Coordinates of C-alpha atoms and ligand atoms in Angstrom, one line a residue:
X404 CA 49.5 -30.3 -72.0
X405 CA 45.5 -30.3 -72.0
X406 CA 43.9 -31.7 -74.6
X407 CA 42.0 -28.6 -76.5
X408 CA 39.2 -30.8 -77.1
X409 CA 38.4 -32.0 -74.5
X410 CA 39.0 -29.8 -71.8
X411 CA 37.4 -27.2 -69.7
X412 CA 33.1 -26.4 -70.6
X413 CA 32.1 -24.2 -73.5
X414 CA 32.1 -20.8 -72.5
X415 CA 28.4 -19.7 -73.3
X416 CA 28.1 -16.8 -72.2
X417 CA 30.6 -15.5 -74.9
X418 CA 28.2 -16.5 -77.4
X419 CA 25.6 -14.3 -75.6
X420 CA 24.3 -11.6 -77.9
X421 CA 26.4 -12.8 -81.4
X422 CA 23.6 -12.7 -84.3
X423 CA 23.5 -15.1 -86.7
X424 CA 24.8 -13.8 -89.5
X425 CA 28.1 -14.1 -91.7
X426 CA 30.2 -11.5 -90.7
X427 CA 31.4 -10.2 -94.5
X428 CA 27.8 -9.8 -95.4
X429 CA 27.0 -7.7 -92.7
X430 CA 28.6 -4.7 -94.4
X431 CA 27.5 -1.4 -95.2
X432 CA 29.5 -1.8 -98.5
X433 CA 27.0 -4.6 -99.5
X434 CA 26.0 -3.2 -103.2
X435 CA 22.8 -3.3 -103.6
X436 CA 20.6 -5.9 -104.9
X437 CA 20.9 -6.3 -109.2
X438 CA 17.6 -6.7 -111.2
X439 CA 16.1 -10.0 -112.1
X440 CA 16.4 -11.0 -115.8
X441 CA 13.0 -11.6 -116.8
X442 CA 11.1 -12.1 -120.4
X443 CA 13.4 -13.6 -123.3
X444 CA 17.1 -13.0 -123.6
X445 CA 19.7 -13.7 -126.2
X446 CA 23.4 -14.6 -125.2
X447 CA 26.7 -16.5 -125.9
X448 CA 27.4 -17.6 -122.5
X449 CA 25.0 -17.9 -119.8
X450 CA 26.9 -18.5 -115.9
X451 CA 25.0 -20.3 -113.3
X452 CA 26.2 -19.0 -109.8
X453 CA 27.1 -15.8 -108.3
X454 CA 29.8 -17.4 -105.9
X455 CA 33.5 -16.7 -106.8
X456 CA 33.4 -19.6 -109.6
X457 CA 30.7 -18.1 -111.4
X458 CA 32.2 -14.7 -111.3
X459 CA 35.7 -15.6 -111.8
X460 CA 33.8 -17.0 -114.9
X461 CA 32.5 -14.1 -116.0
X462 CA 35.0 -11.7 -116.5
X463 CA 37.3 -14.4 -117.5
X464 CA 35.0 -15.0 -120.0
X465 CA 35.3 -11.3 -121.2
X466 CA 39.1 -10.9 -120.3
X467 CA 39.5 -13.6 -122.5
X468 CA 36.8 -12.6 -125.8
X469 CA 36.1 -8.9 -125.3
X470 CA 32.8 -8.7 -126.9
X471 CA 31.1 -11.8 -126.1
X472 CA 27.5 -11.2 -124.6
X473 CA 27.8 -12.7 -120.9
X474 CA 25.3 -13.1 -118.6
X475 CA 26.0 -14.2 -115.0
X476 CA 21.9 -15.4 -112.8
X477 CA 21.9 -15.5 -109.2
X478 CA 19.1 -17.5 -107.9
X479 CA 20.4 -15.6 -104.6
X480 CA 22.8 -12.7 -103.7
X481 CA 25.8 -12.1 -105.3
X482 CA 28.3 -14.0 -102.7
X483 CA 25.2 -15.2 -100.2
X484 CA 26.3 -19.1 -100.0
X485 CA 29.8 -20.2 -99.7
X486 CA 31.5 -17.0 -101.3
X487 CA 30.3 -14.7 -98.8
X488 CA 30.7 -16.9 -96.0
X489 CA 34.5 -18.6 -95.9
X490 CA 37.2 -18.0 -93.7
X491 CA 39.2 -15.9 -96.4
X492 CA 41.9 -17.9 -97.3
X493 CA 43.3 -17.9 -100.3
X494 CA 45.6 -20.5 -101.5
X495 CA 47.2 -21.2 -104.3
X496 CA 47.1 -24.9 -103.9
X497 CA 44.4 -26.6 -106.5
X498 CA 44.1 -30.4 -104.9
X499 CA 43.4 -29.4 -101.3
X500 CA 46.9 -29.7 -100.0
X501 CA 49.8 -31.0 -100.6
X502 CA 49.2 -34.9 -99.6
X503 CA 46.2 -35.1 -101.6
X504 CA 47.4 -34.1 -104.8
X505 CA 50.6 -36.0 -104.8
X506 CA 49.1 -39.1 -103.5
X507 CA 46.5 -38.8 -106.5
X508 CA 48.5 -37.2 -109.5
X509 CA 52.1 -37.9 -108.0
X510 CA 53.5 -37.7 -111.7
X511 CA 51.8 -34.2 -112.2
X512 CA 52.0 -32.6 -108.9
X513 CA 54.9 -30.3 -109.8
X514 CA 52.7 -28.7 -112.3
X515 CA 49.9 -28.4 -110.4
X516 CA 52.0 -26.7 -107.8
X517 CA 53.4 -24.3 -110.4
X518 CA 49.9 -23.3 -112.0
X519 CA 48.5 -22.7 -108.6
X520 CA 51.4 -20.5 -107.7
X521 CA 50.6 -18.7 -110.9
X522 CA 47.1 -18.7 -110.5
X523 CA 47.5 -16.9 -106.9
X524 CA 49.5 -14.7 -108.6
X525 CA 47.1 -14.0 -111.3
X526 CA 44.0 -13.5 -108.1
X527 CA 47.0 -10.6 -107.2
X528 CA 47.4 -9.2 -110.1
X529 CA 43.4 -9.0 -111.5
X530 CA 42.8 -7.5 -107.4
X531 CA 45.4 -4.7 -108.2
X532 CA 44.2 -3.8 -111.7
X533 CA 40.4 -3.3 -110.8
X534 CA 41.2 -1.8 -107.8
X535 CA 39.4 -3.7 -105.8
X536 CA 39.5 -3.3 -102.2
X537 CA 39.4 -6.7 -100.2
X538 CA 41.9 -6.3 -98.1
X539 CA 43.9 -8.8 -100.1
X540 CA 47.5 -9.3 -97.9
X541 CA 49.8 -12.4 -98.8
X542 CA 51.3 -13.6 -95.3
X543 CA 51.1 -17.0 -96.0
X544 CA 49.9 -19.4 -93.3
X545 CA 51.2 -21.1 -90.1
X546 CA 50.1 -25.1 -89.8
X547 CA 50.4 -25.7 -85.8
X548 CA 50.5 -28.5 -84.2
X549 CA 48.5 -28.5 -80.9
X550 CA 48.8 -33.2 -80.3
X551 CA 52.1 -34.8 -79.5
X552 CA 51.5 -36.7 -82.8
X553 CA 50.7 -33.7 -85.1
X554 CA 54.0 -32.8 -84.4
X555 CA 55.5 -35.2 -87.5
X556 CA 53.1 -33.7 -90.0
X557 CA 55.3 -30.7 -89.8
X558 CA 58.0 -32.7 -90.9
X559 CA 60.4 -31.6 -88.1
X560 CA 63.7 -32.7 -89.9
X561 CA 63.1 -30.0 -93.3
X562 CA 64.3 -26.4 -93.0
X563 CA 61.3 -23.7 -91.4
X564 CA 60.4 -26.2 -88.9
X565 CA 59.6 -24.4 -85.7
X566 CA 60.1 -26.0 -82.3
X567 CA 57.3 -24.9 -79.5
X568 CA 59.0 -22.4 -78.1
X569 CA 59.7 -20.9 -81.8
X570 CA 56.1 -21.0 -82.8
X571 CA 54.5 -19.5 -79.4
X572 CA 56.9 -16.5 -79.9
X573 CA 55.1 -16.0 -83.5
X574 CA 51.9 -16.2 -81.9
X575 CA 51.2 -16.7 -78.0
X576 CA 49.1 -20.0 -77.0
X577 CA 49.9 -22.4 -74.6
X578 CA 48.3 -25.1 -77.2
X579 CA 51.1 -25.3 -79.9
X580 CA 53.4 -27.7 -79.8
X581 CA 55.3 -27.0 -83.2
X582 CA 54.6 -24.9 -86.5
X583 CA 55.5 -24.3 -89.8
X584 CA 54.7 -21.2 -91.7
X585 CA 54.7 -21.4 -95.6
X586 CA 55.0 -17.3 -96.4
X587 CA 54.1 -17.9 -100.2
X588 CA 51.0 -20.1 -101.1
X589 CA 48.3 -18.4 -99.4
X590 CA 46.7 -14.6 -98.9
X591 CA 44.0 -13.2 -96.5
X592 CA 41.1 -11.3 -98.4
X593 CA 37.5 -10.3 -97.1
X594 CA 35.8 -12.4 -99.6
X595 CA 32.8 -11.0 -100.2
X596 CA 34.2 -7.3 -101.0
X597 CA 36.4 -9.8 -103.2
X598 CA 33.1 -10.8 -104.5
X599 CA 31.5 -7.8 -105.3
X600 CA 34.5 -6.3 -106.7
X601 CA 34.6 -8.8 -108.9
X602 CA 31.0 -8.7 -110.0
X603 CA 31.9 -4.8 -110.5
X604 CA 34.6 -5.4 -112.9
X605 CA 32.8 -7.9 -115.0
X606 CA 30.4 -5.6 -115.5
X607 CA 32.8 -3.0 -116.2
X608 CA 34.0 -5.2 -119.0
X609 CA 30.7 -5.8 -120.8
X610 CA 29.0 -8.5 -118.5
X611 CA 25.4 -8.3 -116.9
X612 CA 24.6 -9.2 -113.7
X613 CA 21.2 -10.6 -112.9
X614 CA 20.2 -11.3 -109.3
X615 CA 17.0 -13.5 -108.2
X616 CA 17.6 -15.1 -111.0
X617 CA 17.4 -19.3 -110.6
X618 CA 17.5 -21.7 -113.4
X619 CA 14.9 -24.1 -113.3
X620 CA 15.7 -26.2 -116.8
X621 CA 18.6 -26.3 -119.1
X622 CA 18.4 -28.0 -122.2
X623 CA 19.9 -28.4 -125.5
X624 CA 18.1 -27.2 -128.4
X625 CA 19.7 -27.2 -132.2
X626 CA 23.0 -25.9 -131.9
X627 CA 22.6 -23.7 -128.8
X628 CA 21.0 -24.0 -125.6
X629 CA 17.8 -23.2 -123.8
X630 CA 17.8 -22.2 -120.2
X631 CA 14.2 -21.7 -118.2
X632 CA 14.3 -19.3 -115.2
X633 CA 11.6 -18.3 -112.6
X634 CA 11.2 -15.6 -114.7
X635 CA 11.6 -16.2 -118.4
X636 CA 13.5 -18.2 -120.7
X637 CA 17.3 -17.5 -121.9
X638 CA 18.7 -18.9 -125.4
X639 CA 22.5 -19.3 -125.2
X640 CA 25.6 -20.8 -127.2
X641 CA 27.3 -21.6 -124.4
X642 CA 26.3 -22.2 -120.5
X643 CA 28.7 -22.6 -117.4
X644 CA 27.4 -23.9 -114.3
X645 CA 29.1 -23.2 -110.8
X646 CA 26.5 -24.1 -108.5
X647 CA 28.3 -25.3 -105.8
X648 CA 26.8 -27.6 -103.6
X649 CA 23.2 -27.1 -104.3
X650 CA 21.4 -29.8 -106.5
X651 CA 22.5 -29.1 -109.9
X652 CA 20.7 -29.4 -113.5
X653 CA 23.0 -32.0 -114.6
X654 CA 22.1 -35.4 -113.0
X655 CA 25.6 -36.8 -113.3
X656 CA 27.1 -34.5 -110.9
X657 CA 24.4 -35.1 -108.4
X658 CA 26.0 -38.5 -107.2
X659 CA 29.7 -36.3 -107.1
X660 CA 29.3 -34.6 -104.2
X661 CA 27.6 -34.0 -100.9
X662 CA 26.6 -31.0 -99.2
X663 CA 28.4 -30.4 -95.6
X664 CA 28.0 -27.6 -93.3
X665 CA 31.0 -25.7 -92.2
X666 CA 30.3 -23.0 -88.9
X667 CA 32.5 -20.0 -88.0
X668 CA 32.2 -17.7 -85.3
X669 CA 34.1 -14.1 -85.2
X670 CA 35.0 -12.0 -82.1
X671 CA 34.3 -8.7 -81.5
X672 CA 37.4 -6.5 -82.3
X673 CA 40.7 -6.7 -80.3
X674 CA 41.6 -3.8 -78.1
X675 CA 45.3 -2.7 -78.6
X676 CA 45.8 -4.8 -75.3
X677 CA 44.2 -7.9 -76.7
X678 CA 45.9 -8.1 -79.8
X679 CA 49.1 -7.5 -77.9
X680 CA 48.4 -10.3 -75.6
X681 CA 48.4 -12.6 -78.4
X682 CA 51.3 -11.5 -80.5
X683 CA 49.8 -12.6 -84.0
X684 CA 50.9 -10.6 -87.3
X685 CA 47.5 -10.2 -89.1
X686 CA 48.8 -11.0 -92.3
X687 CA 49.0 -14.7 -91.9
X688 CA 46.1 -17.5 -90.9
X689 CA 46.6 -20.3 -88.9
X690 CA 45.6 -24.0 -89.2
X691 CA 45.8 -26.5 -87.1
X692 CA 46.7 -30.1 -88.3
X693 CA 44.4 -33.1 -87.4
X694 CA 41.7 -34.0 -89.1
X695 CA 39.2 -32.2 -87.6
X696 CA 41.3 -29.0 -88.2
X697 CA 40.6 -25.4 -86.7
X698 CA 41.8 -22.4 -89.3
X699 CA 41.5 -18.9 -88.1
X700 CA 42.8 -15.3 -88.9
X701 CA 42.4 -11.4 -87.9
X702 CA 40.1 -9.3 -90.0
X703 CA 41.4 -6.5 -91.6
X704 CA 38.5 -4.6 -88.5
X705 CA 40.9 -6.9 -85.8
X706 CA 38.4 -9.4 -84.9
X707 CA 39.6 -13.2 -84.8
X708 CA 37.6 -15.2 -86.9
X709 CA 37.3 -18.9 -85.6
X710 CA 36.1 -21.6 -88.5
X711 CA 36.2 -25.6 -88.7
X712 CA 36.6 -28.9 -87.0
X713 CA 32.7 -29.6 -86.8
X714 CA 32.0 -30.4 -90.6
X715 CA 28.2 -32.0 -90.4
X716 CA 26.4 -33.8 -93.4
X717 CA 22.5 -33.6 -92.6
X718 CA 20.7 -37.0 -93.6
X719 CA 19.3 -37.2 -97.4
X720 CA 22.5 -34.5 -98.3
X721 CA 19.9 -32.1 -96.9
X722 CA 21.1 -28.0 -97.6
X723 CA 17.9 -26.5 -95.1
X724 CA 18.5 -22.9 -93.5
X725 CA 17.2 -24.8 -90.3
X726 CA 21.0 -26.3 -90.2
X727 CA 22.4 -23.2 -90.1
X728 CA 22.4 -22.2 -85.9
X729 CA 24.0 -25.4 -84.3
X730 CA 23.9 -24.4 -80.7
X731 CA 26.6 -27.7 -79.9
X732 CA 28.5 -26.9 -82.8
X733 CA 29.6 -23.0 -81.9
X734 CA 29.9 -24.1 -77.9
X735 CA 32.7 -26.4 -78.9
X736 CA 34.1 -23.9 -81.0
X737 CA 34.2 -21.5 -78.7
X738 CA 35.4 -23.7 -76.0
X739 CA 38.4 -24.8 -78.2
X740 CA 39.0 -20.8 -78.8
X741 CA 39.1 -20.0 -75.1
X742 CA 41.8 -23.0 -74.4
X743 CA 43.7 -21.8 -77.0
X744 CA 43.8 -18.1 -76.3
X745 CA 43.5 -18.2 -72.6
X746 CA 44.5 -14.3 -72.2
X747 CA 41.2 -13.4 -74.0
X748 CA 38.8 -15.0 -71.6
X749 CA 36.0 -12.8 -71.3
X750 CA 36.1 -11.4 -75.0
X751 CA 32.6 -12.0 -77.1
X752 CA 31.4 -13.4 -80.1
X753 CA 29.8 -10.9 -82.4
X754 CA 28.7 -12.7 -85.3
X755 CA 27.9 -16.7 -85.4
X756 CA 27.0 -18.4 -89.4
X757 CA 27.6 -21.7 -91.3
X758 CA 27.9 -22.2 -95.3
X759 CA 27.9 -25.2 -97.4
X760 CA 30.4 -26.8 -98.8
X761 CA 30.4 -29.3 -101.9
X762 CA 32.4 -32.0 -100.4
X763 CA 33.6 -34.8 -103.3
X764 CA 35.4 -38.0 -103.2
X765 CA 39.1 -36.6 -104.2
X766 CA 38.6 -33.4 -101.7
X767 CA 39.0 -30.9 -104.8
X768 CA 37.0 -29.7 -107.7
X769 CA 36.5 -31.7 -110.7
X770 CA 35.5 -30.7 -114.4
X771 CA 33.4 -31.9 -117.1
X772 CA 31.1 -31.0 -120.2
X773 CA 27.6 -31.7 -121.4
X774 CA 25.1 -31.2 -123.8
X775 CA 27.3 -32.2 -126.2
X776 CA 30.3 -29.6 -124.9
X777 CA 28.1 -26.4 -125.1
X778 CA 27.8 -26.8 -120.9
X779 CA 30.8 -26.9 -118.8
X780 CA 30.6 -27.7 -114.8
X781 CA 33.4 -26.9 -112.2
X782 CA 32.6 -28.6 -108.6
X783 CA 33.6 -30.3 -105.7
X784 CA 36.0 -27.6 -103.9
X785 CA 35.6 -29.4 -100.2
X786 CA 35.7 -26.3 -98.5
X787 CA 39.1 -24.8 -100.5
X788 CA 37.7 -23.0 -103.9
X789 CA 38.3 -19.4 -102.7
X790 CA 41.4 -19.2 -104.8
X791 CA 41.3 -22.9 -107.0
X792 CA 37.8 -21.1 -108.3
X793 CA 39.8 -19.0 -110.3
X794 CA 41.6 -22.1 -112.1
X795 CA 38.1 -23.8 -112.9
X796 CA 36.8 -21.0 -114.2
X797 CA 39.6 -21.0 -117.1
X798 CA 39.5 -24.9 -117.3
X799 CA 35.7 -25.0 -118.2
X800 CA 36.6 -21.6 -120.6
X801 CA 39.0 -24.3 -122.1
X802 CA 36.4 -27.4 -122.4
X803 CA 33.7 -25.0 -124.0
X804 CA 36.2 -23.5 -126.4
X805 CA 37.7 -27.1 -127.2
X806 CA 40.5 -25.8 -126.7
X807 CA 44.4 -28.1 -125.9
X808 CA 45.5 -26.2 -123.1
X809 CA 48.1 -27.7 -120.2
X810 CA 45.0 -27.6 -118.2
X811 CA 42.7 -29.9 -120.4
X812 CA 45.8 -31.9 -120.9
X813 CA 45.9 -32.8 -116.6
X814 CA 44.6 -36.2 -115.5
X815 CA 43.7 -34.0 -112.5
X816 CA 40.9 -32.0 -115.2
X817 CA 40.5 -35.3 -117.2
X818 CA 39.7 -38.0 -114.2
X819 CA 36.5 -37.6 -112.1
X820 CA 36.0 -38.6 -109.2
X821 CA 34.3 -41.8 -107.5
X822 CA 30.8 -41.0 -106.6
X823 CA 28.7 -40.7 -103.1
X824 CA 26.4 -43.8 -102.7
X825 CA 22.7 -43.3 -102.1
X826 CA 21.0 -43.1 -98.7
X827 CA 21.3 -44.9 -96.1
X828 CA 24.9 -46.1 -97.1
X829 CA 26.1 -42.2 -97.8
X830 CA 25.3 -41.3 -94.4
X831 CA 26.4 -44.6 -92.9
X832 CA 29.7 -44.1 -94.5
X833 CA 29.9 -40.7 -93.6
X834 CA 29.1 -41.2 -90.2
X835 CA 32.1 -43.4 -89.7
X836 CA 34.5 -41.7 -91.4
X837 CA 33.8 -38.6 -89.2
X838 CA 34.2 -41.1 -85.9
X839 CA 37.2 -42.5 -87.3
X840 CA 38.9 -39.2 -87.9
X841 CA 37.8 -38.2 -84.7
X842 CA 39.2 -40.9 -82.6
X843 CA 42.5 -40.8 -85.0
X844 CA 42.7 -37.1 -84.0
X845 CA 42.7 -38.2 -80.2
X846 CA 44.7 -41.5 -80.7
X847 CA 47.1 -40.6 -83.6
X848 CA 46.2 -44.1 -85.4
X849 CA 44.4 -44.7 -88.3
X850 CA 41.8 -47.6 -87.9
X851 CA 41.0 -50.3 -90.4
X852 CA 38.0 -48.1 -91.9
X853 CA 40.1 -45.4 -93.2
X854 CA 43.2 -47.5 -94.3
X855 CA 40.4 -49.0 -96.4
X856 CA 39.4 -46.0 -97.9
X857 CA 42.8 -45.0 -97.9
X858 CA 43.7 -48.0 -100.0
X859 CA 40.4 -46.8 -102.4
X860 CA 41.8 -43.4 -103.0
X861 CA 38.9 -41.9 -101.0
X862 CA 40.9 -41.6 -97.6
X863 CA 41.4 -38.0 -96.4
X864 CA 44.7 -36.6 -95.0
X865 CA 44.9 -33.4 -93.6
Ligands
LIG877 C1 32.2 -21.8 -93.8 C2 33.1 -22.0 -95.0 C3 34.4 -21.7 -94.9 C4 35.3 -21.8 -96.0 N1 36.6 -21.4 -95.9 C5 37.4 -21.4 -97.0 C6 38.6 -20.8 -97.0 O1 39.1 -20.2 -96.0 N2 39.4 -20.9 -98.1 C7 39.0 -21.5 -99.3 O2 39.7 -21.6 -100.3 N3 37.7 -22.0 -99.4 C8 36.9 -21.9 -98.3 N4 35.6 -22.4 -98.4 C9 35.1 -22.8 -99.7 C10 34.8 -21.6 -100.6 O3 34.1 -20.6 -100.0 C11 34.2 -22.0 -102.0 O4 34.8 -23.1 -102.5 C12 34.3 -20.8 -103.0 O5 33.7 -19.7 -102.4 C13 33.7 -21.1 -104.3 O6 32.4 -21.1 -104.2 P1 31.4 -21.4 -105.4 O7 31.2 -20.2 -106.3 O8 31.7 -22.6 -106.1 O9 30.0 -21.6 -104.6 P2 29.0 -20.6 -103.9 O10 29.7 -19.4 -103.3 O11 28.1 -21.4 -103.0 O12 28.2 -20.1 -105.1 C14 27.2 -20.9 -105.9 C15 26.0 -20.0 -106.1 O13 25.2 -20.7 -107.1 C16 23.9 -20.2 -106.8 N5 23.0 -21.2 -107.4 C17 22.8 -22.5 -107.1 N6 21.9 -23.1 -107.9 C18 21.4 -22.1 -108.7 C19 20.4 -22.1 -109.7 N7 19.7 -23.2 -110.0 N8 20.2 -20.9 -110.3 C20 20.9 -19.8 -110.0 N9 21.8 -19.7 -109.0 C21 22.1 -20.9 -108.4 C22 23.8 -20.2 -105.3 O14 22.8 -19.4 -104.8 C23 25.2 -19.7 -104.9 O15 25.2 -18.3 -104.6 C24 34.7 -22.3 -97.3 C25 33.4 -22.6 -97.4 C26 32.5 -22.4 -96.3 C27 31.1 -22.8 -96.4

């Protein structure tokens, strides 16, 4: 078997003529743009972020007090960053995986498998009763393994382990060597119509939506808060801030996390013939399992879109739209797409993009108040908040209330995580942990380095 990473050149040419732009966004349905807030404005909570945390939020924030005067600012779009930009899959799991939760909150796991099952649920259930059309299916996903060693991560001894044979029939590529497909803990959506269907029902409910909108200052002032924008100057009880990677008001969660760049290409839609050729039930994603990991997934319009393994953190945790085309990046993307689905050589890329993600120590968001617990925080997702943003947004509900929920009460919500050193060390360190999963991808061993950071608590395992 050919190694998919390091075989055969990058196809070019299928990149010829793909724009650069995230697929979801480039949608008719794309509502458009809300006003700016401007001038003075009186609320009781004031939301920072117009990604899925900030809108989850919202209209949890209304859901949960009818009545309360919410206010959601977009220094952007409504779903322009991360939101609009992710691969669409939607799990239920809340630590980034399996292995990374138990290893960090072994005595807790079971309940943060439960209340992730029940917050996917939830995602189901809020989709259904707004009506909102995302194309929301719940196949699950298949973990492949495409390295002679991968093959153990699928643990081939427990029931739903498939052999080679067994996993090529699901879906036809000459690259898998085993799968496993957990039907349960993960749906496909089209996040940004996810996105704006949410912002739509929080509005329904009360909520006003300001776009263009960035906070500059936030501040504590007698027993409230005052926030300054770029175009006036809000006065609220309560504030929420879901900001993602970009460089927050709050100093303390500066050091937390780092921003890394995540690119995707997608395909131009499959003929009948093509999608035949490859044999794939569009309701489930696939992942692959080394480090470096590949996840990819039919759009509900049939294209394949083809995300991961070339995470890159920019020097000085830079976020610069100038980092957004990275020619080497999308060749070896699409090279590993042609090896795995040789039948659809000569297909084309249509649409090429990259988002940010807010990468933290523990690989999955973390919580925390300040301003004396009149500002709550939720970041740190690592690239897996699509659904977990839904949790976070009732956890910080729960700080700013003060309220003793089973939520407040998990070490998981309660522990933060260690943080990111400055420059040059964070790059340094960064730098050689990419190398080292790289070359354990290839070898199957772990070096010295990362059973170090392993040992830490800061070691990654896919
Ligand atoms: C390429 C890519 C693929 C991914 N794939 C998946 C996936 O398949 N499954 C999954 O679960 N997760 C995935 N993720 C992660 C997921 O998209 C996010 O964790 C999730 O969307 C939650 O995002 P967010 O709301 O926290 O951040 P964002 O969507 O980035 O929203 C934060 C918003 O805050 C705004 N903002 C920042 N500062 C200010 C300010 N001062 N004033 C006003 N507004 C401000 C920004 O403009 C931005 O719109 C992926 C991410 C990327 C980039």
């Amino acid at each position: 078997m050919t190694d998919i990473r390091t075989a055969g050149s990058a196809p070019a040419s299928s990149l010829e003529g793909s724009e650069l732009v995230p697929l979801w966004l480039d949608n008719e349905a794309r509502p458009a743009p809300r006003a700016a807030v401007t001038g003075e404005r009186s609320v009781d909570l004031l939301v920072v972020g117009g990604g899925f945390t900030g809108l989850w939020t919202a209209l949890r924030a209304v859901e949960r007090d009818p009545g309360a005067r919410v206010l959601l600012i977009e220094g952007d779009r409504i779903a322009e960053h991360a939101t609009g930009r992710n691969g669409g899959f939607c799990e239920a799991s809340l630590t980034h995986g399996e292995s990374n939760g138990r290893s960090r909150w072994p005595d807790e796991y079971d309940s943060l498998h439960e209340l992730g099952l029940r917050n996917l649920d939830e995602i189901e259930e809020t989709i259904g009763r707004y009506g909102i059309d995302c194309g929301f299916v719940r196949g699950g996903v298949l973990a492949v393994a495409t390295r002679a060693h991968e093959v153990a991560y699928l643990e081939p001894d427990e029931p739903g382990f498939l052999g080679a044979e067994a996993v090529r029939d699901l879906v036809a590529s000459p690259t898998y060597l085993a799968g496993r497909h957990e039907a349960d803990e993960c749906a496909l959506v089209d996040p940004a119509r996810l996105a704006w269907g949410l912002a739509a029902a929080a509005e329904s409910q009360g909520v006003q939506v300001a776009e263009h909108t960035r906070l500059v200052d936030l501040r504590r002032e007698g027993d409230g808060l005052v926030a300054r924008t770029d175009g006036g100057t809000i006065r609220a009880r309560r504030a929420v801030l879901a900001t993602n990677a970009f460089p927050s008001p709050l100093r303390r969660t500066r050091w937390s996390i780092v921003p890394v760049y995540d690119y995707v290409l997608a395909t131009e839609p499959l003929t009948d013939e093509q999608l035949a050729a490859v044999r794939w039930d569009p309701t489930f994603g696939i992942s692959d399992s080394g480090n470096q990991f590949h996840y990819y997934r039919i759009t509900p319009d049939r294209r394949i879109l083809w995300g991961g393994y070339d995470a890159v953190y920019h020097f000085g945790r830079s976020i610069d739209p100038d980092h957004d085309d990275r020619r080497e990046t999308f060749e070896v993307l699409a090279e590993h797409f042609f090896e795995t689905f040789p039948q659809l050589a000569g297909i084309r890329f249509s649409h090429r993009w990259s988002g940010v993600i807010d990468t933290s120590t523990r690989f999955c968001a973390f919580f925390g108040t300040a301003h004396r617990g009149r500002t709550a925080y939720a970041v740190g997702f690592t690239g897996l908040g699509v659904g977990a943003s839904r949790f976070a947004a009732d956890v910080m509900l729960d700080l700013l209330a003060g309220e003793d929920t089973e939520r407040t009460r998990l070490a998981m919500v309660k522990e933060r995580p260690l943080p990111f050193p400055p420059e040059p060390f964070a790059w340094f360190g960064i730098s050689v942990t990419r190398w080292s999963m790289a070359r354990e991808d290839r070898t199957g061993r772990r070096n010295l380095w990362l059973r170090t950071l392993d040992r830490l608590g800061l070691g990654f395992d896919s």
